[in-house]
Short mmCIF file of C-alpha atoms in Angstrom, two decimals:
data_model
loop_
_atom_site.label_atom_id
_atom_site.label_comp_id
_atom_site.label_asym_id
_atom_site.label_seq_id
_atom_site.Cartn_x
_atom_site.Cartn_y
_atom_site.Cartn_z
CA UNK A 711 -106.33 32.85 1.72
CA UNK A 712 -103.43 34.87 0.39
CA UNK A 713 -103.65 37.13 -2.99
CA UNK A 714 -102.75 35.76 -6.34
CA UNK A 715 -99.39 34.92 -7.48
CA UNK A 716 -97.74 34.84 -3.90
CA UNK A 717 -96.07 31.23 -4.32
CA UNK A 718 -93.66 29.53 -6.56
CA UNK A 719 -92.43 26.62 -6.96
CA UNK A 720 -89.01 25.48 -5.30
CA UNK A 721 -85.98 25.37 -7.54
CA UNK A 722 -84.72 22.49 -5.17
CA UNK A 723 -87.97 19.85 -6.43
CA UNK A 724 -87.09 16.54 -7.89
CA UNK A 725 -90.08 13.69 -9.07
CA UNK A 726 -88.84 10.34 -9.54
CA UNK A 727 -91.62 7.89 -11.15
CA UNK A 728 -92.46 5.18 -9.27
CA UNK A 729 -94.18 3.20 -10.83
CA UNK A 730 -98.17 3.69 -10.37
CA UNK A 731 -96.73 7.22 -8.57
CA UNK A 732 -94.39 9.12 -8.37
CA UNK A 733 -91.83 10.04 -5.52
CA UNK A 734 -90.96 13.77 -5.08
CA UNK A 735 -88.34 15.17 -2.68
CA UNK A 736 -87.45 18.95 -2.15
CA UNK A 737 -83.53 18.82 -1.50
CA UNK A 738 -83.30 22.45 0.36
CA UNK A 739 -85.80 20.69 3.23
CA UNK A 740 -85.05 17.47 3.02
CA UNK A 741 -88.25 16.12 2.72
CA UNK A 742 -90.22 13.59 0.37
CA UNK A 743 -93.89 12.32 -0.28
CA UNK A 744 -94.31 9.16 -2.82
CA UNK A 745 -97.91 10.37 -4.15
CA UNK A 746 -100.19 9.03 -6.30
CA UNK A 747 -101.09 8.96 -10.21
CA UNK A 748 -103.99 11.00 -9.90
CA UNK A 749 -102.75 13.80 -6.98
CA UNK A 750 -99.36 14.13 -9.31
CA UNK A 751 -101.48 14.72 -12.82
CA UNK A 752 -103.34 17.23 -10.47
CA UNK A 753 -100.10 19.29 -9.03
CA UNK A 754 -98.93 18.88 -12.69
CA UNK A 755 -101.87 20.53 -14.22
CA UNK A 756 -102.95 22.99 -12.27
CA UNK A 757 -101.60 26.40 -11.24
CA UNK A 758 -100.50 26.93 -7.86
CA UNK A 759 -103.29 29.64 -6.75
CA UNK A 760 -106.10 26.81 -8.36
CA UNK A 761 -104.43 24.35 -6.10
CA UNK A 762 -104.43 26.57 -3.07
CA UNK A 763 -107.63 27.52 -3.79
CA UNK A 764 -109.47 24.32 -4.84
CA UNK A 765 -107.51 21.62 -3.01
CA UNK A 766 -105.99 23.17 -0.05
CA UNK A 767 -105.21 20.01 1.72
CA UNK A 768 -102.59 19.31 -1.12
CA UNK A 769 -101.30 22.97 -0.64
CA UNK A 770 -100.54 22.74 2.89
CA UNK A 771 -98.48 19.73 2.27
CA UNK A 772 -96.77 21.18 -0.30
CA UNK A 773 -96.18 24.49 1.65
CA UNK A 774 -95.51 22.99 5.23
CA UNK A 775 -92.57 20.54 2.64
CA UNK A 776 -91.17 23.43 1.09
CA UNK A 777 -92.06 22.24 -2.65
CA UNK A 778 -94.21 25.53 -2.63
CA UNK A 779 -92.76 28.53 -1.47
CA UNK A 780 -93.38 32.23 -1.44
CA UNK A 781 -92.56 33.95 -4.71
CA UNK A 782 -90.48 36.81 -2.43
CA UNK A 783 -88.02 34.19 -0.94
CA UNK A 784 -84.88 32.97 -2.77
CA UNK A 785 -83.72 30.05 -1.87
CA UNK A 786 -79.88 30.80 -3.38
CA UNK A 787 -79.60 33.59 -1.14
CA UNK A 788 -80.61 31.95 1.80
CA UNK A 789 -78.07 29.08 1.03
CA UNK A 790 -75.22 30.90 0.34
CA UNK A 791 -75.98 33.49 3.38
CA UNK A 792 -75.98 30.19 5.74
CA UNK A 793 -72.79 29.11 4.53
CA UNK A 794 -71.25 32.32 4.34
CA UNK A 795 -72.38 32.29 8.25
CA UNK A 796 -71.03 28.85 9.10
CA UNK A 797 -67.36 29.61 7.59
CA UNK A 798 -67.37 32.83 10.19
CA UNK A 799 -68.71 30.28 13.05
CA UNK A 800 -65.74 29.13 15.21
CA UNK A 801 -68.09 27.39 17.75
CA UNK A 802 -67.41 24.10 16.18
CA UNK A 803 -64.85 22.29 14.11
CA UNK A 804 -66.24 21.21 10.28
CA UNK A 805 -63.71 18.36 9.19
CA UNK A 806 -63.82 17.21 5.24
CA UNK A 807 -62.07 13.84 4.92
CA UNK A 808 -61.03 12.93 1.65
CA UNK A 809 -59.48 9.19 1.51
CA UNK A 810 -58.99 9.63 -1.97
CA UNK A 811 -58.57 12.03 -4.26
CA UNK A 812 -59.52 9.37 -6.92
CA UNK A 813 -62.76 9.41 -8.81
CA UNK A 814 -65.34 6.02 -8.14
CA UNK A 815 -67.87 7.35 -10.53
CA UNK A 816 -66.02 5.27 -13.09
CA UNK A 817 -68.18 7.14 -16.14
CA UNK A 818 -67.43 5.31 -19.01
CA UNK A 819 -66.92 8.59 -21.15
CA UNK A 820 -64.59 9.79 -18.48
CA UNK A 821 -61.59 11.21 -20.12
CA UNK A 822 -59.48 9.71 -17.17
CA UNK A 823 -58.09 6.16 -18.00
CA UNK A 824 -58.84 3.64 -15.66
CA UNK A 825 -54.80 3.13 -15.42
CA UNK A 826 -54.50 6.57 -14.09
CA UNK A 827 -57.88 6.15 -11.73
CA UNK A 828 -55.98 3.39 -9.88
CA UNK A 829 -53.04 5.49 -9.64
CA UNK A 830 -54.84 7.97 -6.86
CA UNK A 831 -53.08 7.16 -3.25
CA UNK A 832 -55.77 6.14 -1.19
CA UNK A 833 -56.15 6.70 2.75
CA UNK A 834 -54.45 3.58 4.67
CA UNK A 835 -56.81 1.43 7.21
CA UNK A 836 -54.14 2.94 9.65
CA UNK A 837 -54.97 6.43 9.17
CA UNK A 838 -58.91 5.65 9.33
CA UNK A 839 -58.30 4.23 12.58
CA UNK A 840 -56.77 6.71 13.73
CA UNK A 841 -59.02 9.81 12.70
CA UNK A 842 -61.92 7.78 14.06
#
């Protein structure tokens, strides 16, 4: 078992309710559990060392998921280090396509007007084709 206070919670943690659970998803891995009432009031009450320590089944999943992580590690680092090492990459071609440069949130408090929304050229069926 490790020493006190050597895990943290991700940054990158999001819990939906679901209805008698609750879904949670850690966006830097990628991964998601839908868990119950019961385990959820647990990981909600407890610290992270009394998890570890008294339900270490739960702790592993967390751990292994990336929703607990080691209180050294920072996740905005890492991120911005990967992408600072993909833009110096040249072994592959990253292509953004953009068919519009229009908005289709459509928020109502959106201080565009919908006139001007509809205004936005959009890519032709041509051009699609073609990039594909």
């Amino acid at each position: 078992m490790n020493q006190l206070n050597t895990y943290k919670y991700s940054n990158y943690n999001h819990i939906v309710p679901a209805g008698e659970s609750y879904v949670i998803f850690n966006a830097f891995t990628a991964k998601g559990y839908q868990i119950n009432d019961c385990d959820f009031k647990l990981i909600d009450q407890l610290s992270i060392n009394d998890i570890e320590q008294h339900h270490p089944k739960i702790f592993d999943t967390l751990k292994d998921s990336g929703f607990i992580i080691d209180s050294t590690f920072n996740e905005q680092d890492f991120l911005s280090n990967k992408v600072k090492s993909a833009q110096k990459d040249i072994s592959y071609l990253s292509l953004t396509l953009a068919p519009t440069i229009g908005c289709n949130f459509d928020c109502p408090y959106c201080f565009e007007s919908t006139l001007a929304r509809s205004n936005f050229d959009t890519m032709t069926k041509h051009t699609q084709t073609q990039i594909l």
